[in-house]
Amino acid sequence: MESSIDLIGFNSDEQENLFRICAGLLHLGNIQFDEKENDASYVRADCSEAMNITCSLLGLREDMISEMMTISVSVARGEQFQRNLNKEKANVARDSIAKAIYSRTFGWIVNRINSMLAPPTRLAGNELEIGILDIFGFEHFEQNSYEQMCINLANEQLQYYFNQHIFMMELEEYKSEGISIRDVKFEDNRPLLDMFLLKPIGVLALLDEQCVYPRATDETFIGKLYEHFSKLPYFISSKRTILDTFTINHYAGQVKYDGEGFLDKNRDLLPNGCVEMLQRSANSLVATIFTGTLTRTGTLALGMLGGARKSRKSKRRMLDLKAGKIGGGKNATTLGAQFKISLQVLMEKMSIANPHFIRCIKPNHKKQADHFSDEYVEAQLRYTGMLETTRIRKDGYALRPTFQEFVMKYKPLARNLRLTGTAENAKSILENTGESGWQIGHTKVFMKYWLLEKLSAHMEKVHKAATVIEKHVRGFIARKKVQKLMSLARIETELLKHYFIEIADAQYKLYDQLEVLCDQDMKRSKDFWKAKPKVIPTPPQVTKPPTPPPQPKHPSPIPPTSDSDTDSNEDSDDTFSGPATKKILQKKFGMEGNRAASIRWFQQTQKTNKGAVNSEGNFHDWFHGIITRRQAEKLLTSSPIGGYLIRVSETRFGYSLSVRAAQRVKHFMIDQTPSGKYVVVGEPQVHKSLARLVEYHKATPVTSEGDLLTRPCGQQGSVDYQELIGEEDDDYAAPAEVMDASAYLTHTPGATPPIDKVPNNSFSRRKIASSRTDKVSSLRPGAKSKAKNAGPPPLPPR
C-alpha cells in the first residue's frame, strides 16, 4: 500500500497524517462509557489509555473531545444550555465524530488522487469520459435497517433507469418510426419511487419531518408511514400491535425493515462545537478536511477540480451546507436529504450517457460454492427484467442504423456505388439480398440481430469477386507495362550495340593509321633519326611577296587512264592528296567521314575512272562498298591466308585494302593522287587502276612480313555497293560469279562455287553486315522506305 501511495504522488507528511487518522479512529472506537446515578455518562477509567492515544493521533485535547461525547450544548435566545448525555447518546456522539472524520478523509483522498492524475492543462469541459457505477446489489437480511433501505432505494432507481432505457425508450422509438412489434410487458416501479421520493408526503420527507420534532421517536415515524401508505400495494402493514417494523414490496421481493434507530441515523449530526474543535486540530490534515466545504451530496469539495467559476447560487448553497443547512431553509441537512440529492445527480449523469448494463446473478443465497439454486436464479432473472430483455432483443430489432450509414456500408450489394442514403435505396439493397428480418422506418433501418452476420457474408462474396477482378486488371496493366519496357529495352540494346560497333571501328581505324605511320618510320634510314646540328638562322630580308597565280575553284577532272602499267616518269610527278586538295574535296562533296559525302565522291569521280570496274563494265569480285573495318574482318574470317577485298573508306575520300594474314586481318589505306592514280599509303609504287594494284601485290608482298594477295573475297546475294551505283545506273552490275566468304569452308582452295549452288536462304557474315548497313541507312532522313521490318533503328547523332 505504501508503494502505491508513493507511486501516485502523496508526500511523506500526507502519508503520515493519513495513517495517524486511521489509527486514531480505531482507538476512538475503543472508548467506552459508564453512567452515573443521574444518567450522566463518562469515559470509563480503563479506557484512559485509548483516550490518550486517540487525542495524540488526531491532534485533539482530551478534555474537549470528552466533553463533546458526553455533554450536549444548545443555544436558545442567546443563552447556552448544557445537558448530560446518557450512555446510549454518548455512543451515538462518538460514532458520529468517527464517521465525520472518516467520511471527509475519504473525500480528501479522492480529490487528491484526481488532482494528481488530472492532465496539466485545463479541460475545455466537452471531453468524453468513461464512468463505472459499482453499487451494492439488492439486500435482504434477517434484520434490515436504515442502511438497507437506502441501498434498496438506489437499486430501485437504477432498475427504473434500466426499464426506461431498455423498454420504454425502445417502444417509443418503434412507435415514432412506425415499426410494428409485439407488446412487451415489464414491471414499472415508478409508483414505488414516488412513494419514497415525493414531497411533502414521501418516506424520506416524513423521516426528515420527524427528525425536526424534539419529541419524535422511531415509533411516531412508523405510525406516519402506516397513516399515509397503508392502502398502497407497495406498502405492507404489519399485523403486530407495536408499530416498530414495516414491509416494502420491492421489485426484487418483499423486505421487512426494523424502524429502530431510523431518526438518529438520518440526523447524522455532530455535537455542537465539534467542527470548530476539529478545525483547530494539531493534525494538519484533520484541520484541512474540516475547513473545506461540502457539496450538495455531502461529499468534500476541497480543491474543486477544473477551476470552473461558481455561480452566485452555487456559492450560496455551499455556504448553507457549511452552516449545516440545505436549500437555504431551516431544516438541518439530514442523511436522507443528501442521499436523495445523490440519486438525482446520478440520474442526471446517466441520462446523457450511453450505458452498458452488467447484471450479477447469485447462484444461491447461502454463499456456498458449487451450489446452483434453480429457483433462486430464476427469481433473480425475472425481477431484474433479464427474461423480458432477452425476449425484446429477440423479437425486436437490435440494429438500427440510419439510411445514410446503411447505404454507405452495404451499397456494393446493389452493384451501384453511387447510391445515396434514402429509404428506397436501403430497401432495394435488402431486397437484393433476399433476406428477411428487417423493416424500414422513417429515418432508420431496423434489423434483427442475426441479420448482421448474413449481410457480412454477402459482403464477403462481393469482396472476393472484387479481389479476383482486381487481380486480373492488375496483371493486365503489369503485362502491358512489361511489354512496353521490353520493347524499349530491345531498342536500347540495338542502339547500344551499334554504338559499341562504331566505337570499335573508330579504334580499328586509329590503329590502322598508327600502323601505317609505324611502317613508314621503320622504312626510314638511320640517318633520319640522327640528331641534326643546330643552325642559327639569319634574319631574312623583308621583301614584298610575289602575287600568287589565281587558283581554280574546282580541281580539273581526272583524265582517263589506260590499263597499262605505271611509267617511271609518271611516278615522280604523283604525290598524296594534301590539305589543299582535301579542302577542295570537302567543299565539293562534304566533310570526310560522312557516308553521303563518300557516296557523292564515288559517284562523281570513281564511276568513270575504271578503278573498281573491269573491262566488261562490272565491278571486280574483290570490290565492296562502304563497309566498316569490323565487317571486313568478319567477311575475311573464313578466308584462307592471302584472302583480300578492297572497300570504300567511310572516314575519308579513298579506299582501304583488307588482307587475311596468318594471325589477323590487316588493313591498308589506298589513296588517289591528283592525277587519278592509286597507291597504298606508305608504298612507293603508284598504279593507274585498282586492278593493277591488286595484280602488283599478288607478286609483291604488301608488308615486310611477306603478305601476298591470293584469293578475292566476294559477296553473295544483295551486294553492299548498291548505294554507290544508284537506282538510275543499270549498266553496273555484280560479277557473274560472286564468291561467298563461307565457300572457303566447304570447298577446295582455289575452287569457286557457282552462284546457283548456294541456297537462297543462306546468309554469309558479309551479307548480314551489308543488310544491316542498308537497313540503318534507310532510316536516315531522305532515304527511301524499305521493307516494314527494316531492322534496328538508326544510331543517335554524335
mmCIF file of C-alpha atoms in Angstrom, residues 152-482:
data_model
loop_
_atom_site.group_PDB
_atom_site.id
_atom_site.type_symbol
_atom_site.label_atom_id
_atom_site.label_comp_id
_atom_site.label_asym_id
_atom_site.label_seq_id
_atom_site.Cartn_x
_atom_site.Cartn_y
_atom_site.Cartn_z
ATOM 1 C CA ASN A 152 -32.500 -0.925 -1.948
ATOM 2 C CA LEU A 153 -33.861 2.516 -2.880
ATOM 3 C CA ALA A 154 -30.769 3.111 -5.052
ATOM 4 C CA ASN A 155 -31.343 -0.259 -6.738
ATOM 5 C CA GLU A 156 -34.971 0.705 -7.377
ATOM 6 C CA GLN A 157 -33.781 3.913 -9.042
ATOM 7 C CA LEU A 158 -31.310 2.013 -11.245
ATOM 8 C CA GLN A 159 -33.952 -0.566 -12.155
ATOM 9 C CA TYR A 160 -36.270 2.253 -13.215
ATOM 10 C CA TYR A 161 -33.490 3.682 -15.400
ATOM 11 C CA PHE A 162 -32.911 0.219 -16.861
ATOM 12 C CA ASN A 163 -36.617 -0.146 -17.692
ATOM 13 C CA GLN A 164 -36.739 3.288 -19.261
ATOM 14 C CA HIS A 165 -33.671 2.683 -21.382
ATOM 15 C CA ILE A 166 -34.412 -0.887 -22.452
ATOM 16 C CA PHE A 167 -38.196 -0.962 -22.671
ATOM 17 C CA MET A 168 -39.859 2.442 -22.623
ATOM 18 C CA MET A 169 -37.391 4.268 -24.872
ATOM 19 C CA GLU A 170 -37.266 1.333 -27.273
ATOM 20 C CA LEU A 171 -41.044 1.084 -27.525
ATOM 21 C CA GLU A 172 -41.298 4.840 -28.034
ATOM 22 C CA GLU A 173 -38.739 4.659 -30.843
ATOM 23 C CA TYR A 174 -40.665 1.853 -32.527
ATOM 24 C CA LYS A 175 -43.810 3.936 -32.323
ATOM 25 C CA SER A 176 -42.185 7.105 -33.679
ATOM 26 C CA GLU A 177 -40.568 5.199 -36.573
ATOM 27 C CA GLY A 178 -43.778 3.370 -37.482
ATOM 28 C CA ILE A 179 -42.416 -0.117 -36.677
ATOM 29 C CA SER A 180 -44.869 -2.802 -35.604
ATOM 30 C CA ILE A 181 -43.787 -5.098 -32.754
ATOM 31 C CA ARG A 182 -45.392 -7.342 -30.159
ATOM 32 C CA ASP A 183 -46.379 -5.841 -26.821
ATOM 33 C CA VAL A 184 -43.671 -6.028 -24.188
ATOM 34 C CA LYS A 185 -44.658 -6.493 -20.554
ATOM 35 C CA PHE A 186 -42.398 -5.322 -17.752
ATOM 36 C CA GLU A 187 -42.803 -4.190 -14.152
ATOM 37 C CA ASP A 188 -42.810 -0.405 -13.913
ATOM 38 C CA ASN A 189 -41.553 0.628 -10.456
ATOM 39 C CA ARG A 190 -42.201 4.336 -10.854
ATOM 40 C CA PRO A 191 -45.034 4.391 -8.257
ATOM 41 C CA LEU A 192 -42.745 2.849 -5.634
ATOM 42 C CA LEU A 193 -40.093 5.550 -6.278
ATOM 43 C CA ASP A 194 -42.773 8.224 -5.896
ATOM 44 C CA MET A 195 -43.744 6.719 -2.551
ATOM 45 C CA PHE A 196 -40.151 7.198 -1.337
ATOM 46 C CA LEU A 197 -39.127 10.462 -3.007
ATOM 47 C CA LEU A 198 -42.226 12.670 -3.428
ATOM 48 C CA LYS A 199 -42.829 15.735 -1.270
ATOM 49 C CA PRO A 200 -44.420 16.534 1.077
ATOM 50 C CA ILE A 201 -45.751 13.010 1.557
ATOM 51 C CA GLY A 202 -42.913 10.524 0.993
ATOM 52 C CA VAL A 203 -40.927 8.143 3.131
ATOM 53 C CA LEU A 204 -37.795 10.359 3.122
ATOM 54 C CA ALA A 205 -39.815 13.555 3.507
ATOM 55 C CA LEU A 206 -41.713 12.163 6.510
ATOM 56 C CA LEU A 207 -38.436 10.950 8.026
ATOM 57 C CA ASP A 208 -36.875 14.437 7.703
ATOM 58 C CA GLU A 209 -40.003 15.958 9.208
ATOM 59 C CA GLN A 210 -39.860 13.664 12.231
ATOM 60 C CA CYS A 211 -36.168 14.463 12.727
ATOM 61 C CA VAL A 212 -37.075 18.128 13.302
ATOM 62 C CA TYR A 213 -39.517 17.454 16.157
ATOM 63 C CA PRO A 214 -37.721 17.053 19.502
ATOM 64 C CA ARG A 215 -40.357 14.654 20.901
ATOM 65 C CA ALA A 216 -40.497 12.435 17.747
ATOM 66 C CA THR A 217 -39.463 8.803 18.025
ATOM 67 C CA ASP A 218 -38.999 5.888 15.694
ATOM 68 C CA GLU A 219 -42.495 4.674 16.605
ATOM 69 C CA THR A 220 -44.095 8.005 15.653
ATOM 70 C CA PHE A 221 -42.280 7.871 12.286
ATOM 71 C CA ILE A 222 -43.576 4.363 11.544
ATOM 72 C CA GLY A 223 -47.039 5.456 12.566
ATOM 73 C CA LYS A 224 -46.888 8.208 9.955
ATOM 74 C CA LEU A 225 -45.945 5.620 7.319
ATOM 75 C CA TYR A 226 -48.970 3.464 8.192
ATOM 76 C CA GLU A 227 -51.183 6.529 8.162
ATOM 77 C CA HIS A 228 -50.211 7.613 4.623
ATOM 78 C CA PHE A 229 -49.158 4.431 2.750
ATOM 79 C CA SER A 230 -51.176 1.557 4.190
ATOM 80 C CA LYS A 231 -53.506 1.495 1.178
ATOM 81 C CA LEU A 232 -50.688 1.354 -1.404
ATOM 82 C CA PRO A 233 -49.769 -2.045 -2.935
ATOM 83 C CA TYR A 234 -46.063 -1.466 -2.286
ATOM 84 C CA PHE A 235 -46.505 -0.918 1.491
ATOM 85 C CA ILE A 236 -47.439 -3.971 3.537
ATOM 86 C CA SER A 237 -48.768 -3.313 7.056
ATOM 87 C CA SER A 238 -47.624 -5.356 9.994
ATOM 88 C CA LYS A 239 -50.167 -7.331 11.989
ATOM 89 C CA ARG A 240 -48.367 -6.617 15.242
ATOM 90 C CA THR A 241 -49.878 -4.118 17.664
ATOM 91 C CA ILE A 242 -46.490 -2.495 18.318
ATOM 92 C CA LEU A 243 -45.563 -0.439 15.319
ATOM 93 C CA ASP A 244 -41.790 -0.964 15.155
ATOM 94 C CA THR A 245 -41.460 -2.571 11.666
ATOM 95 C CA PHE A 246 -42.827 -2.029 8.149
ATOM 96 C CA THR A 247 -42.551 -4.023 4.899
ATOM 97 C CA ILE A 248 -41.881 -2.709 1.388
ATOM 98 C CA ASN A 249 -42.707 -4.749 -1.726
ATOM 99 C CA HIS A 250 -39.623 -4.030 -3.879
ATOM 100 C CA TYR A 251 -39.181 -5.131 -7.490
ATOM 101 C CA ALA A 252 -36.929 -7.927 -6.194
ATOM 102 C CA GLY A 253 -39.269 -9.030 -3.446
ATOM 103 C CA GLN A 254 -40.657 -8.067 -0.014
ATOM 104 C CA VAL A 255 -38.243 -6.644 2.575
ATOM 105 C CA LYS A 256 -39.139 -6.138 6.244
ATOM 106 C CA TYR A 257 -37.409 -3.129 7.866
ATOM 107 C CA ASP A 258 -36.812 -2.623 11.593
ATOM 108 C CA GLY A 259 -37.531 1.031 12.418
ATOM 109 C CA GLU A 260 -35.271 1.244 15.446
ATOM 110 C CA GLY A 261 -32.621 3.973 15.090
ATOM 111 C CA PHE A 262 -34.057 5.459 11.881
ATOM 112 C CA LEU A 263 -34.258 9.010 13.265
ATOM 113 C CA ASP A 264 -30.800 9.089 14.808
ATOM 114 C CA LYS A 265 -29.176 7.616 11.711
ATOM 115 C CA ASN A 266 -30.996 10.062 9.467
ATOM 116 C CA ARG A 267 -29.999 13.093 11.574
ATOM 117 C CA ASP A 268 -26.279 12.151 11.488
ATOM 118 C CA LEU A 269 -25.447 15.348 13.450
ATOM 119 C CA LEU A 270 -22.165 16.223 15.060
ATOM 120 C CA PRO A 271 -22.218 17.650 18.580
ATOM 121 C CA ASN A 272 -22.306 21.428 18.735
ATOM 122 C CA GLY A 273 -18.812 22.871 18.522
ATOM 123 C CA CYS A 274 -17.288 19.646 17.205
ATOM 124 C CA VAL A 275 -16.450 21.109 13.764
ATOM 125 C CA GLU A 276 -14.659 24.075 15.359
ATOM 126 C CA MET A 277 -12.730 21.698 17.618
ATOM 127 C CA LEU A 278 -11.584 19.594 14.646
ATOM 128 C CA GLN A 279 -10.640 22.707 12.651
ATOM 129 C CA ARG A 280 -8.159 23.601 15.431
ATOM 130 C CA SER A 281 -6.615 20.108 15.409
ATOM 131 C CA ALA A 282 -2.815 19.779 15.643
ATOM 132 C CA ASN A 283 -3.035 17.227 12.827
ATOM 133 C CA SER A 284 -2.789 19.416 9.718
ATOM 134 C CA LEU A 285 -4.814 17.004 7.583
ATOM 135 C CA VAL A 286 -7.700 16.903 10.095
ATOM 136 C CA ALA A 287 -7.758 20.702 10.214
ATOM 137 C CA THR A 288 -7.704 20.890 6.412
ATOM 138 C CA ILE A 289 -10.553 18.496 5.711
ATOM 139 C CA PHE A 290 -12.857 20.235 8.218
ATOM 140 C CA THR A 291 -12.009 23.667 6.817
ATOM 141 C CA GLY A 292 -13.344 22.719 3.385
ATOM 142 C CA THR A 293 -16.969 22.898 2.319
ATOM 143 C CA LEU A 294 -19.380 20.093 1.417
ATOM 144 C CA THR A 295 -21.163 19.606 -1.889
ATOM 145 C CA ARG A 296 -24.928 19.163 -2.114
ATOM 146 C CA THR A 297 -24.398 15.398 -1.996
ATOM 147 C CA GLY A 298 -22.489 15.631 1.303
ATOM 148 C CA THR A 299 -19.036 14.939 -0.166
ATOM 149 C CA LEU A 300 -15.965 17.072 0.442
ATOM 150 C CA ALA A 301 -15.477 19.869 -2.104
ATOM 151 C CA LEU A 302 -11.917 20.664 -1.114
ATOM 152 C CA GLY A 303 -9.861 21.889 -4.080
ATOM 153 C CA MET A 304 -12.599 21.956 -6.753
ATOM 154 C CA LEU A 305 -11.258 20.291 -9.891
ATOM 155 C CA GLY A 306 -11.490 22.110 -13.196
ATOM 156 C CA GLY A 307 -11.337 25.567 -11.646
ATOM 157 C CA ALA A 308 -14.722 26.499 -13.076
ATOM 158 C CA ARG A 309 -16.181 29.744 -11.766
ATOM 159 C CA LYS A 310 -19.092 29.127 -9.465
ATOM 160 C CA SER A 311 -22.365 30.902 -9.842
ATOM 161 C CA ARG A 312 -23.776 33.039 -7.051
ATOM 162 C CA LYS A 313 -26.470 30.451 -6.397
ATOM 163 C CA SER A 314 -23.953 27.610 -6.079
ATOM 164 C CA LYS A 315 -21.792 29.706 -3.739
ATOM 165 C CA ARG A 316 -24.810 30.407 -1.565
ATOM 166 C CA ARG A 317 -25.603 26.672 -1.500
ATOM 167 C CA MET A 318 -22.064 25.895 -0.385
ATOM 168 C CA LEU A 319 -22.315 28.419 2.447
ATOM 169 C CA ASP A 320 -25.631 26.947 3.548
ATOM 170 C CA LEU A 321 -24.175 23.440 3.526
ATOM 171 C CA LYS A 322 -21.188 24.638 5.528
ATOM 172 C CA ALA A 323 -23.563 26.107 8.088
ATOM 173 C CA GLY A 324 -25.490 22.829 8.275
ATOM 174 C CA LYS A 325 -28.452 23.925 6.090
ATOM 175 C CA ILE A 326 -29.829 22.620 2.805
ATOM 176 C CA GLY A 327 -31.628 24.666 0.178
ATOM 177 C CA GLY A 328 -31.374 27.791 2.364
ATOM 178 C CA GLY A 329 -34.215 26.599 4.593
ATOM 179 C CA LYS A 330 -34.391 25.961 8.289
ATOM 180 C CA ASN A 331 -34.237 22.199 8.043
ATOM 181 C CA ALA A 332 -30.996 20.535 9.091
ATOM 182 C CA THR A 333 -29.029 18.641 6.459
ATOM 183 C CA THR A 334 -30.090 15.058 7.017
ATOM 184 C CA LEU A 335 -28.501 11.950 5.610
ATOM 185 C CA GLY A 336 -31.711 11.129 3.734
ATOM 186 C CA ALA A 337 -31.707 14.543 2.028
ATOM 187 C CA GLN A 338 -28.111 14.093 0.932
ATOM 188 C CA PHE A 339 -28.906 10.602 -0.355
ATOM 189 C CA LYS A 340 -31.871 11.903 -2.344
ATOM 190 C CA ILE A 341 -29.718 14.579 -3.992
ATOM 191 C CA SER A 342 -27.069 11.953 -4.775
ATOM 192 C CA LEU A 343 -29.658 9.913 -6.659
ATOM 193 C CA GLN A 344 -30.724 12.997 -8.624
ATOM 194 C CA VAL A 345 -27.105 13.783 -9.624
ATOM 195 C CA LEU A 346 -26.551 10.156 -10.607
ATOM 196 C CA MET A 347 -29.610 10.132 -12.860
ATOM 197 C CA GLU A 348 -28.552 13.441 -14.445
ATOM 198 C CA LYS A 349 -25.227 11.939 -15.456
ATOM 199 C CA MET A 350 -26.692 8.661 -16.662
ATOM 200 C CA SER A 351 -29.415 10.337 -18.701
ATOM 201 C CA ILE A 352 -26.791 11.816 -21.061
ATOM 202 C CA ALA A 353 -24.647 8.664 -21.175
ATOM 203 C CA ASN A 354 -24.615 5.621 -23.431
ATOM 204 C CA PRO A 355 -24.931 2.863 -20.824
ATOM 205 C CA HIS A 356 -23.910 -0.773 -20.886
ATOM 206 C CA PHE A 357 -25.521 -2.921 -18.200
ATOM 207 C CA ILE A 358 -23.825 -5.818 -16.404
ATOM 208 C CA ARG A 359 -26.086 -7.982 -14.268
ATOM 209 C CA CYS A 360 -24.602 -10.115 -11.493
ATOM 210 C CA ILE A 361 -26.667 -13.189 -10.630
ATOM 211 C CA LYS A 362 -26.095 -15.080 -7.377
ATOM 212 C CA PRO A 363 -26.140 -18.856 -7.779
ATOM 213 C CA ASN A 364 -27.531 -19.326 -4.246
ATOM 214 C CA HIS A 365 -28.438 -17.267 -1.182
ATOM 215 C CA LYS A 366 -26.329 -19.345 1.207
ATOM 216 C CA LYS A 367 -22.974 -18.216 -0.295
ATOM 217 C CA GLN A 368 -21.948 -21.828 -0.909
ATOM 218 C CA ALA A 369 -19.533 -22.925 -3.618
ATOM 219 C CA ASP A 370 -20.587 -25.380 -6.343
ATOM 220 C CA HIS A 371 -24.259 -24.946 -5.453
ATOM 221 C CA PHE A 372 -26.739 -23.710 -8.062
ATOM 222 C CA SER A 373 -30.301 -22.965 -6.962
ATOM 223 C CA ASP A 374 -32.604 -23.040 -9.977
ATOM 224 C CA GLU A 375 -35.498 -21.318 -8.260
ATOM 225 C CA TYR A 376 -33.306 -18.577 -6.783
ATOM 226 C CA VAL A 377 -31.552 -17.868 -10.094
ATOM 227 C CA GLU A 378 -34.873 -17.839 -11.980
ATOM 228 C CA ALA A 379 -36.320 -15.385 -9.487
ATOM 229 C CA GLN A 380 -33.360 -13.051 -9.978
ATOM 230 C CA LEU A 381 -33.653 -13.247 -13.763
ATOM 231 C CA ARG A 382 -37.310 -12.393 -13.570
ATOM 232 C CA TYR A 383 -37.236 -9.472 -11.143
ATOM 233 C CA THR A 384 -34.189 -7.902 -12.855
ATOM 234 C CA GLY A 385 -36.058 -7.996 -16.164
ATOM 235 C CA MET A 386 -33.486 -10.174 -17.905
ATOM 236 C CA LEU A 387 -36.064 -12.549 -19.372
ATOM 237 C CA GLU A 388 -38.070 -9.696 -20.853
ATOM 238 C CA THR A 389 -34.874 -8.050 -22.034
ATOM 239 C CA THR A 390 -33.805 -11.134 -23.961
ATOM 240 C CA ARG A 391 -37.265 -11.501 -25.425
ATOM 241 C CA ILE A 392 -37.450 -7.927 -26.652
ATOM 242 C CA ARG A 393 -33.965 -8.283 -28.095
ATOM 243 C CA LYS A 394 -35.028 -11.446 -29.888
ATOM 244 C CA ASP A 395 -38.414 -10.212 -31.103
ATOM 245 C CA GLY A 396 -37.289 -6.634 -31.575
ATOM 246 C CA TYR A 397 -34.721 -5.016 -33.839
ATOM 247 C CA ALA A 398 -31.377 -4.655 -32.137
ATOM 248 C CA LEU A 399 -29.620 -2.989 -35.097
ATOM 249 C CA ARG A 400 -30.872 0.460 -36.121
ATOM 250 C CA PRO A 401 -28.508 2.290 -38.489
ATOM 251 C CA THR A 402 -29.634 5.410 -40.302
ATOM 252 C CA PHE A 403 -30.308 5.296 -44.026
ATOM 253 C CA GLN A 404 -27.031 7.063 -44.777
ATOM 254 C CA GLU A 405 -24.970 4.712 -42.603
ATOM 255 C CA PHE A 406 -26.648 1.599 -44.028
ATOM 256 C CA VAL A 407 -26.357 2.608 -47.691
ATOM 257 C CA MET A 408 -22.738 3.731 -47.371
ATOM 258 C CA LYS A 409 -21.791 0.374 -45.834
ATOM 259 C CA TYR A 410 -23.826 -2.042 -47.982
ATOM 260 C CA LYS A 411 -24.210 -0.281 -51.351
ATOM 261 C CA PRO A 412 -21.813 -2.783 -53.033
ATOM 262 C CA LEU A 413 -24.620 -5.355 -52.626
ATOM 263 C CA ALA A 414 -26.748 -3.250 -55.010
ATOM 264 C CA ARG A 415 -23.940 -3.190 -57.638
ATOM 265 C CA ASN A 416 -24.134 0.598 -57.624
ATOM 266 C CA LEU A 417 -21.618 2.698 -55.704
ATOM 267 C CA ARG A 418 -23.432 5.959 -56.468
ATOM 268 C CA LEU A 419 -26.445 5.285 -54.272
ATOM 269 C CA THR A 420 -27.434 7.955 -51.762
ATOM 270 C CA GLY A 421 -28.757 7.410 -48.251
ATOM 271 C CA THR A 422 -32.512 7.178 -48.899
ATOM 272 C CA ALA A 423 -35.191 4.769 -47.727
ATOM 273 C CA GLU A 424 -35.747 3.471 -51.270
ATOM 274 C CA ASN A 425 -32.071 2.638 -51.775
ATOM 275 C CA ALA A 426 -31.858 0.910 -48.390
ATOM 276 C CA LYS A 427 -34.926 -1.129 -49.228
ATOM 277 C CA SER A 428 -33.557 -2.131 -52.650
ATOM 278 C CA ILE A 429 -30.296 -3.317 -51.073
ATOM 279 C CA LEU A 430 -32.144 -5.540 -48.580
ATOM 280 C CA GLU A 431 -34.465 -6.891 -51.260
ATOM 281 C CA ASN A 432 -31.484 -7.823 -53.459
ATOM 282 C CA THR A 433 -30.068 -9.960 -50.643
ATOM 283 C CA GLY A 434 -33.299 -11.941 -50.315
ATOM 284 C CA GLU A 435 -33.040 -11.900 -46.502
ATOM 285 C CA SER A 436 -35.841 -11.288 -44.001
ATOM 286 C CA GLY A 437 -35.877 -9.824 -40.502
ATOM 287 C CA TRP A 438 -35.899 -6.114 -41.314
ATOM 288 C CA GLN A 439 -38.240 -3.142 -41.508
ATOM 289 C CA ILE A 440 -37.836 0.330 -42.957
ATOM 290 C CA GLY A 441 -38.683 3.157 -40.584
ATOM 291 C CA HIS A 442 -38.961 6.879 -41.174
ATOM 292 C CA THR A 443 -35.267 7.616 -40.591
ATOM 293 C CA LYS A 444 -33.639 4.248 -39.815
ATOM 294 C CA VAL A 445 -33.344 0.654 -40.944
ATOM 295 C CA PHE A 446 -34.468 -1.768 -38.224
ATOM 296 C CA MET A 447 -32.790 -5.179 -38.413
ATOM 297 C CA LYS A 448 -32.731 -8.363 -36.366
ATOM 298 C CA TYR A 449 -29.536 -9.152 -34.532
ATOM 299 C CA TRP A 450 -28.786 -12.186 -36.738
ATOM 300 C CA LEU A 451 -29.155 -10.238 -39.994
ATOM 301 C CA LEU A 452 -25.765 -8.611 -39.467
ATOM 302 C CA GLU A 453 -23.932 -11.904 -39.988
ATOM 303 C CA LYS A 454 -25.838 -12.679 -43.174
ATOM 304 C CA LEU A 455 -25.164 -9.240 -44.640
ATOM 305 C CA SER A 456 -21.499 -9.683 -43.754
ATOM 306 C CA ALA A 457 -21.495 -12.994 -45.653
ATOM 307 C CA HIS A 458 -22.935 -11.267 -48.750
ATOM 308 C CA MET A 459 -20.302 -8.519 -48.464
ATOM 309 C CA GLU A 460 -17.574 -11.157 -48.217
ATOM 310 C CA LYS A 461 -18.660 -12.632 -51.562
ATOM 311 C CA VAL A 462 -18.536 -9.188 -53.165
ATOM 312 C CA HIS A 463 -15.080 -8.570 -51.710
ATOM 313 C CA LYS A 464 -13.779 -11.885 -53.077
ATOM 314 C CA ALA A 465 -15.194 -11.127 -56.535
ATOM 315 C CA ALA A 466 -13.661 -7.654 -56.444
ATOM 316 C CA THR A 467 -10.329 -9.190 -55.486
ATOM 317 C CA VAL A 468 -10.423 -11.538 -58.496
ATOM 318 C CA ILE A 469 -11.294 -8.676 -60.849
ATOM 319 C CA GLU A 470 -8.595 -6.518 -59.334
ATOM 320 C CA LYS A 471 -6.081 -9.354 -59.740
ATOM 321 C CA HIS A 472 -6.762 -9.684 -63.479
ATOM 322 C CA VAL A 473 -6.764 -5.930 -64.057
ATOM 323 C CA ARG A 474 -3.502 -5.509 -62.186
ATOM 324 C CA GLY A 475 -1.998 -8.403 -64.177
ATOM 325 C CA PHE A 476 -3.155 -6.882 -67.490
ATOM 326 C CA ILE A 477 -1.690 -3.484 -66.610
ATOM 327 C CA ALA A 478 1.550 -5.077 -65.423
ATOM 328 C CA ARG A 479 1.907 -7.157 -68.596
ATOM 329 C CA LYS A 480 1.319 -4.114 -70.783
ATOM 330 C CA LYS A 481 3.900 -2.201 -68.818
ATOM 331 C CA VAL A 482 6.424 -5.051 -69.072
#
